[in-house]
PDB file of C-alpha atoms in Angstrom:
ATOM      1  CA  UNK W   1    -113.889 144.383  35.621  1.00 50.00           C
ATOM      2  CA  UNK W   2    -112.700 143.917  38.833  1.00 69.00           C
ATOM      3  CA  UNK W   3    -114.589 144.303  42.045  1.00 79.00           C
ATOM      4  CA  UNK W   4    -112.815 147.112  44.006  1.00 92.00           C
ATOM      5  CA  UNK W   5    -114.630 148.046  47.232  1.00 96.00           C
ATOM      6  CA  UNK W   6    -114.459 151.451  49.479  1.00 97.00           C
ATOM      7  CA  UNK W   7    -114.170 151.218  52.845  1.00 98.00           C
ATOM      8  CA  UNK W   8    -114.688 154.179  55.176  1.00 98.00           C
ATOM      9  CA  UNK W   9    -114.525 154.065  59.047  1.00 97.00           C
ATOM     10  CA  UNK W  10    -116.540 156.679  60.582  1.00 95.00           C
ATOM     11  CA  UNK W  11    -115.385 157.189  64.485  1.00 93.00           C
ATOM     12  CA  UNK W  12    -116.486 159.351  67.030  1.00 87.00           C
ATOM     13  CA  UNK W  13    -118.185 159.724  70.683  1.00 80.00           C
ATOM     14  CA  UNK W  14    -121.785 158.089  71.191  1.00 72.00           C
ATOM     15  CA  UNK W  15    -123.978 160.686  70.917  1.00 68.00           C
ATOM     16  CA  UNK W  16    -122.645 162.728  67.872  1.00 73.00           C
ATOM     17  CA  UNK W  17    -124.751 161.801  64.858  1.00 81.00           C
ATOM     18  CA  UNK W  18    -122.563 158.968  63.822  1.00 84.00           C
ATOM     19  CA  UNK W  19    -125.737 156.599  62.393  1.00 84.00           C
ATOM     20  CA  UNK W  20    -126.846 159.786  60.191  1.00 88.00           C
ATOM     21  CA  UNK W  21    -123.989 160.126  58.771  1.00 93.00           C
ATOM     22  CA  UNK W  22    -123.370 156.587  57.940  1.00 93.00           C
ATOM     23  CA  UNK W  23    -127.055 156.129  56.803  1.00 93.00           C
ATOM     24  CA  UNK W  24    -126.479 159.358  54.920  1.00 95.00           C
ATOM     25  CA  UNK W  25    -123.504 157.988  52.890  1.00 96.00           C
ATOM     26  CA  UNK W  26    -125.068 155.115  52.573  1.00 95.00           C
ATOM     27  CA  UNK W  27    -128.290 156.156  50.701  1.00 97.00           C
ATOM     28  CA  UNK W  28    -125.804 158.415  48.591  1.00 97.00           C
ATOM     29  CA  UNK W  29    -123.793 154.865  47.851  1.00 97.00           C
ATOM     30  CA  UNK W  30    -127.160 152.802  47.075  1.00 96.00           C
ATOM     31  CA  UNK W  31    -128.684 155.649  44.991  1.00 97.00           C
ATOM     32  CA  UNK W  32    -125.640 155.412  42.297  1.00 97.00           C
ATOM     33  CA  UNK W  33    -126.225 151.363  42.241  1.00 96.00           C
ATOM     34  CA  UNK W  34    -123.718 150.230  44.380  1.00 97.00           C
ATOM     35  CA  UNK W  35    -123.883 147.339  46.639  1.00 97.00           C
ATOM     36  CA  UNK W  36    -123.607 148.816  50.183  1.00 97.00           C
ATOM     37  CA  UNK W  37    -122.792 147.238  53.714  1.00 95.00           C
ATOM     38  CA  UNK W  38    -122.687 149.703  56.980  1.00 92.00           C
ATOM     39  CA  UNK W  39    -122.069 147.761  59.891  1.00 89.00           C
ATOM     40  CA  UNK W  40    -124.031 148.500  63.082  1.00 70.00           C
ATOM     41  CA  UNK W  41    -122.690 150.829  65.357  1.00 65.00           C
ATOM     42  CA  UNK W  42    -120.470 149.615  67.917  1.00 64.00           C
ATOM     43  CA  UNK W  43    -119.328 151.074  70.893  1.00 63.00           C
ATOM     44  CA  UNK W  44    -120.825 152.774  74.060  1.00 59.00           C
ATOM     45  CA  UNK W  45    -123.285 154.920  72.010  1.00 52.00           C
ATOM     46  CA  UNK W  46    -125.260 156.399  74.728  1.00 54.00           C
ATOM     47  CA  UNK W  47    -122.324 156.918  77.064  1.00 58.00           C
ATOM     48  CA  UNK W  48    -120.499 159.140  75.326  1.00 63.00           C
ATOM     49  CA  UNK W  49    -118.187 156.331  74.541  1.00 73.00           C
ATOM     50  CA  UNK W  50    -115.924 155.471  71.639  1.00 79.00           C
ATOM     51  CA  UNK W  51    -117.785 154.233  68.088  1.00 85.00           C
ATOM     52  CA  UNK W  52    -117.388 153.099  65.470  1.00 91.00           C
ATOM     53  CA  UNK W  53    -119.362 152.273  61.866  1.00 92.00           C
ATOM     54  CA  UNK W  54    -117.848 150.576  59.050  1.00 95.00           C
ATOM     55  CA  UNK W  55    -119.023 151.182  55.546  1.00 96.00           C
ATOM     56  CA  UNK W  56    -117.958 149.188  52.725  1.00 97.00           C
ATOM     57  CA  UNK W  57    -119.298 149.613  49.089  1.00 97.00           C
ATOM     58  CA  UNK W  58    -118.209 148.447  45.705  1.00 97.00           C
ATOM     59  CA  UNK W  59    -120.271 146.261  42.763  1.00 95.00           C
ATOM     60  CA  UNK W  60    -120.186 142.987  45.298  1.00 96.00           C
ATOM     61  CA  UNK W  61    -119.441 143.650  49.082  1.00 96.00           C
ATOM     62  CA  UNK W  62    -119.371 140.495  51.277  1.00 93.00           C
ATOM     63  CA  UNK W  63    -118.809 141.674  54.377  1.00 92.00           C
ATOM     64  CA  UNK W  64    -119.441 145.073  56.385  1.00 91.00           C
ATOM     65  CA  UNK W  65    -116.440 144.871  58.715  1.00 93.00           C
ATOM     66  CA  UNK W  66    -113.046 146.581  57.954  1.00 95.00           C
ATOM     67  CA  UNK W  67    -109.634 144.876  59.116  1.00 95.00           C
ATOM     68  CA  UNK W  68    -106.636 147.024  60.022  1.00 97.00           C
ATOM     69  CA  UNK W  69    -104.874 148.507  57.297  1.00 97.00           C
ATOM     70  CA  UNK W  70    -108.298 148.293  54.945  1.00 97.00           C
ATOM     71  CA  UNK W  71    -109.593 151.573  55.519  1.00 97.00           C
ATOM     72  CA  UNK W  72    -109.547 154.122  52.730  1.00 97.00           C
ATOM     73  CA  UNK W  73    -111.446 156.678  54.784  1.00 98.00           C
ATOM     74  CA  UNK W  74    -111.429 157.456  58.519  1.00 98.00           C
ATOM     75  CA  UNK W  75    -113.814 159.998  59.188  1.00 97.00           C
ATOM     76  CA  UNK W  76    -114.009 160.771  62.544  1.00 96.00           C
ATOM     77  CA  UNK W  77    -115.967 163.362  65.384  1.00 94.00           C
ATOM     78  CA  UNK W  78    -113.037 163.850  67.467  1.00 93.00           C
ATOM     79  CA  UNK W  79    -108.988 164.082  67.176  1.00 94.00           C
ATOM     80  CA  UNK W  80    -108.199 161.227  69.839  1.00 93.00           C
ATOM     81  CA  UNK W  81    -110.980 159.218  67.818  1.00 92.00           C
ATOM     82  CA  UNK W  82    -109.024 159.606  64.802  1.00 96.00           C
ATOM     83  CA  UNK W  83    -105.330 158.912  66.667  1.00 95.00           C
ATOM     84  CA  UNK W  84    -106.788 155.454  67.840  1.00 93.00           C
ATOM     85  CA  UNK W  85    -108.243 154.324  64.804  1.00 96.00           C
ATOM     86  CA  UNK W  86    -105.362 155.426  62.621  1.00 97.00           C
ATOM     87  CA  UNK W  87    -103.639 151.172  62.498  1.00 96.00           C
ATOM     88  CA  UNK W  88    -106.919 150.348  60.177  1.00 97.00           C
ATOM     89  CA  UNK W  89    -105.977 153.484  57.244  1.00 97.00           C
ATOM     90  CA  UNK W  90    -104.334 151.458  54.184  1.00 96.00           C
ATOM     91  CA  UNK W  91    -101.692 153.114  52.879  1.00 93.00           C
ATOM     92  CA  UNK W  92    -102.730 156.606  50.647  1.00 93.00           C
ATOM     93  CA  UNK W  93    -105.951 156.625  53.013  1.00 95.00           C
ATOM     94  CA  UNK W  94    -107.091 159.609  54.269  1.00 97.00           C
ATOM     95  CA  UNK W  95    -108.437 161.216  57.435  1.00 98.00           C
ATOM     96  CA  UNK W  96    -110.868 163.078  57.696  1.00 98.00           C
ATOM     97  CA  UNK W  97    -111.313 164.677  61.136  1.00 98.00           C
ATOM     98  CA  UNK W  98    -112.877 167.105  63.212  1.00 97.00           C
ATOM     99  CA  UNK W  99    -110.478 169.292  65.587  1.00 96.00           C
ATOM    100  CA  UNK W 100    -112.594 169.235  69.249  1.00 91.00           C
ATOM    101  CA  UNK W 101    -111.544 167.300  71.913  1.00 89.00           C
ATOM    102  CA  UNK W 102    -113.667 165.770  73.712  1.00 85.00           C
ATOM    103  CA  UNK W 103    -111.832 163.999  77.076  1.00 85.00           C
ATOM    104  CA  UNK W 104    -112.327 160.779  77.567  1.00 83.00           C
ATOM    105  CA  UNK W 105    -112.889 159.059  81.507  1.00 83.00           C
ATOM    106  CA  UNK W 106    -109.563 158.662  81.658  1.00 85.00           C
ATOM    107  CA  UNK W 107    -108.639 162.285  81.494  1.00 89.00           C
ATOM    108  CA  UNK W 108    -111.773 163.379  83.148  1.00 89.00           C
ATOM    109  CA  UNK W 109    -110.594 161.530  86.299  1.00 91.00           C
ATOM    110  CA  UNK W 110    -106.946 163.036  86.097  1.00 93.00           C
ATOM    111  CA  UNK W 111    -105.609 159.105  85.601  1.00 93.00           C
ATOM    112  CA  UNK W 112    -104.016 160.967  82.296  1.00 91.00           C
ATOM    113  CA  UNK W 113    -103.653 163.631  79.733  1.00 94.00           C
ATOM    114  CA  UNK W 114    -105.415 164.173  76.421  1.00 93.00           C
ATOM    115  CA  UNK W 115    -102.610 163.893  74.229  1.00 92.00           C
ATOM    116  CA  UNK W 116    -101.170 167.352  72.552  1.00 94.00           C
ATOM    117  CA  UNK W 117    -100.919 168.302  68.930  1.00 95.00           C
ATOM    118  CA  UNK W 118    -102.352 165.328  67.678  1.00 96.00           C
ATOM    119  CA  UNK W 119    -103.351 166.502  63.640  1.00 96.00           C
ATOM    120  CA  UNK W 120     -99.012 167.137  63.884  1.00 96.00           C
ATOM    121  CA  UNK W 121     -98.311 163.509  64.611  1.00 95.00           C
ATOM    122  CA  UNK W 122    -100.559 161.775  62.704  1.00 95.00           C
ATOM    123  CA  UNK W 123     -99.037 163.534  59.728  1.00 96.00           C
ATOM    124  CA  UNK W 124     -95.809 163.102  60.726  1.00 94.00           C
ATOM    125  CA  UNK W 125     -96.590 159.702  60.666  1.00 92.00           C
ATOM    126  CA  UNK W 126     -96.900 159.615  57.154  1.00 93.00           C
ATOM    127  CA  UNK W 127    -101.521 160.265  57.340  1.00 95.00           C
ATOM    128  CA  UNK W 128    -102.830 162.322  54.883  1.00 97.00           C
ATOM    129  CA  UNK W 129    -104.757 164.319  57.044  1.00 98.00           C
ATOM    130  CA  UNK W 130    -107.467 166.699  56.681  1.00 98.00           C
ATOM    131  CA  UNK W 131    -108.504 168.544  59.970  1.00 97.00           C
ATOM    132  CA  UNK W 132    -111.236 171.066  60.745  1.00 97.00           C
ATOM    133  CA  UNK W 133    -113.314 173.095  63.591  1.00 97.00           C
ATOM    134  CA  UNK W 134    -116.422 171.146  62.099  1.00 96.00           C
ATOM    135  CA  UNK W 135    -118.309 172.500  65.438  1.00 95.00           C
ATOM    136  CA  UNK W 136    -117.811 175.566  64.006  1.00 97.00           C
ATOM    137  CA  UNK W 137    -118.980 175.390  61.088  1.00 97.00           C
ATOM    138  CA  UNK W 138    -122.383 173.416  62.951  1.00 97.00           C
ATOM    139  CA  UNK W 139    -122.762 176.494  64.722  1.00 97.00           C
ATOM    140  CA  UNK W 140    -122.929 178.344  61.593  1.00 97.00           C
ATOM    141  CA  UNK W 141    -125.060 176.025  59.972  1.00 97.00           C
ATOM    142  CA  UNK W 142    -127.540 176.643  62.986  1.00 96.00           C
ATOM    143  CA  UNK W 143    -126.864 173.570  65.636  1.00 95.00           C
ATOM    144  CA  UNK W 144    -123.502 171.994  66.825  1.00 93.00           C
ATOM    145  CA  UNK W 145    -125.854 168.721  66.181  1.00 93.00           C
ATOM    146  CA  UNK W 146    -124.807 169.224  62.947  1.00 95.00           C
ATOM    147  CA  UNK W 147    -121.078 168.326  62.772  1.00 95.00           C
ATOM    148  CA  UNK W 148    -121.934 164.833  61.563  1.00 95.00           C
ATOM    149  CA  UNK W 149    -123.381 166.288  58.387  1.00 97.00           C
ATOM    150  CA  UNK W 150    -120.368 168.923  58.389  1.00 97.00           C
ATOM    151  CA  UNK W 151    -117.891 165.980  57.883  1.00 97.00           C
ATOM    152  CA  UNK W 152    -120.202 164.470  55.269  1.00 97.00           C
ATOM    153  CA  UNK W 153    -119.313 167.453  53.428  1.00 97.00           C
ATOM    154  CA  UNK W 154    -115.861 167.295  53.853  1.00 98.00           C
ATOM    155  CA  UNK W 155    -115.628 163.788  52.941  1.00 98.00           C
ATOM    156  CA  UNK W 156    -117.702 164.262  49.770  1.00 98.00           C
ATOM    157  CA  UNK W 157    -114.972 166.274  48.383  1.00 96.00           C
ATOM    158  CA  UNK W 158    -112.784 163.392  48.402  1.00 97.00           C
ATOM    159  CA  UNK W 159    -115.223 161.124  46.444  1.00 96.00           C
ATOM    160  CA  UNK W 160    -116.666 160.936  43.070  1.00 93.00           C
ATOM    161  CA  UNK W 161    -120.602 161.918  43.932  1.00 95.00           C
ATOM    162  CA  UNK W 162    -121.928 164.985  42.942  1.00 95.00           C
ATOM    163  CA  UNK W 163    -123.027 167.340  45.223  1.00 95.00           C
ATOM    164  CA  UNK W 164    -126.853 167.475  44.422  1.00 96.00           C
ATOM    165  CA  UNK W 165    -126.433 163.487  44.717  1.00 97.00           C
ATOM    166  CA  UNK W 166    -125.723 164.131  48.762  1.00 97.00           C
ATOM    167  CA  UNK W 167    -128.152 166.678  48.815  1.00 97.00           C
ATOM    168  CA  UNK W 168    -130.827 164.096  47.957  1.00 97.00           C
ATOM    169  CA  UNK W 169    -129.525 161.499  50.262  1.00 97.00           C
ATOM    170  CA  UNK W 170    -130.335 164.163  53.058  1.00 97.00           C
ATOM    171  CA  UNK W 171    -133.393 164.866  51.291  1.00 97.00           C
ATOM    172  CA  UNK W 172    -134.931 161.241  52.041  1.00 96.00           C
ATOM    173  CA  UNK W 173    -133.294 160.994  55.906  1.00 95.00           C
ATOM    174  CA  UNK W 174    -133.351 164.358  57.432  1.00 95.00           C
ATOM    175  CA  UNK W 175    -136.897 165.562  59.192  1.00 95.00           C
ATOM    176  CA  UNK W 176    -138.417 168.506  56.603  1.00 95.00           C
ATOM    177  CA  UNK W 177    -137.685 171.536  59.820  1.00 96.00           C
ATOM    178  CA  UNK W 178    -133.809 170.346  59.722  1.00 95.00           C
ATOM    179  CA  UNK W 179    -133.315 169.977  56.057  1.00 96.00           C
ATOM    180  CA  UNK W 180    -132.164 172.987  55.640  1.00 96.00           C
ATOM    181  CA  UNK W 181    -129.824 173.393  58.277  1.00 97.00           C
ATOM    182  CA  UNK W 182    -128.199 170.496  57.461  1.00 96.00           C
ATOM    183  CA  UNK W 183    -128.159 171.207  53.862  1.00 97.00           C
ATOM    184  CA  UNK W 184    -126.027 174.516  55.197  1.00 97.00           C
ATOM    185  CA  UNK W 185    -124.190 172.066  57.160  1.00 97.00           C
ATOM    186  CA  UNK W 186    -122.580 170.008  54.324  1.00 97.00           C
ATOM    187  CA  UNK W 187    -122.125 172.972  52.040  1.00 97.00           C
ATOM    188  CA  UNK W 188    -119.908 174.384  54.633  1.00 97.00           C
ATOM    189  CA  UNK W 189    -118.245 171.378  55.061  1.00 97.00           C
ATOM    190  CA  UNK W 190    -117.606 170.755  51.343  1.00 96.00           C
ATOM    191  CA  UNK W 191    -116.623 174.595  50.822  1.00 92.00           C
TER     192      UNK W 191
END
């Protein structure tokens, strides 16, 4: 049999639940047996800077870092997030992205503009793309904290775990007064 590994790229803005969801998908990964590697988290995390998490699963994973043109999964926060990361999707990949726009320095200071109609352009460059007001859907859940576990949802649909297997996952991670919340969270997501 051979040894095909996963890898997903989750992207974002420091500060928006990133390590969640990667431990999240993670603990979804090691529960059915596989043999998981999530990179650390790299980036500006506490600055509201870009970041980035790598994780790679499959019956033997060597390494947890993900070259350009690996990816089978970007997953990220934020549409520019996505549009920068978008070199490391393999061909077939997918995105998975929420639609808010969050400006970086750059466009806070006027030195530029936040690039228009982004989820257009990354299709017509040939992306499968799936886009969504996952902030929305956090408010609905009960906290905009809970976009991170929005996109978990999403992305689940897209993979071969059941649902009550992610609902576990959030079961071990996720403090006892969130649980439900969050559980809301990835339904929506998923639905």
């Amino acid at each position: 049999m051979e040894n095909k590994v996963t890898n997903i790229m989750i992207v974002g803005v420091g500060g928006q639940g990133a390590l969640l969801a990667s431990k999240t998908l993670g603990q979804v990964l090691l529960d059915a047996g596989y043999d998981v590697k999530v990179s650390e988290v790299h980036g500006m995390s506490q600055r509201g800077g870009s970041v980035v998490t790598y994780v790679r699963y499959g019956k033997k994973v060597y390494s947890p870092i993900i070259d350009k043109g690996q990816a089978d999964y970007i997953v990220s926060f934020e549409l520019l997030e996505a549009a920068r990361y978008t070199e490391y999707l393999k061909e077939g990949g997918r995105i998975v992205v929420n639609t808010q726009q969050i400006e970086p320095m750059p466009v806070i200071t006027g030195a530029t503009k936040y690039p228009e109609n982004l989820v257009e352009k990354m299709t017509e460059a040939g992306f499968k793309v799936d886009a969504m007001d996952c902030l929305s859907l956090a408010k609905e859940a009960g906290s905009t904290k809970s976009v991170n576990i929005v996109l978990m949802g999403r992305l689940s649909k897209y993979m071969d775990f059941q649902e009550e297997a992610w609902l576990k996952a959030l079961e071990k991670l996720v403090k006892p007064q969130f649980l439900e919340m969050n559980k809301k969270a990835f339904s929506l997501g998923r639905a």
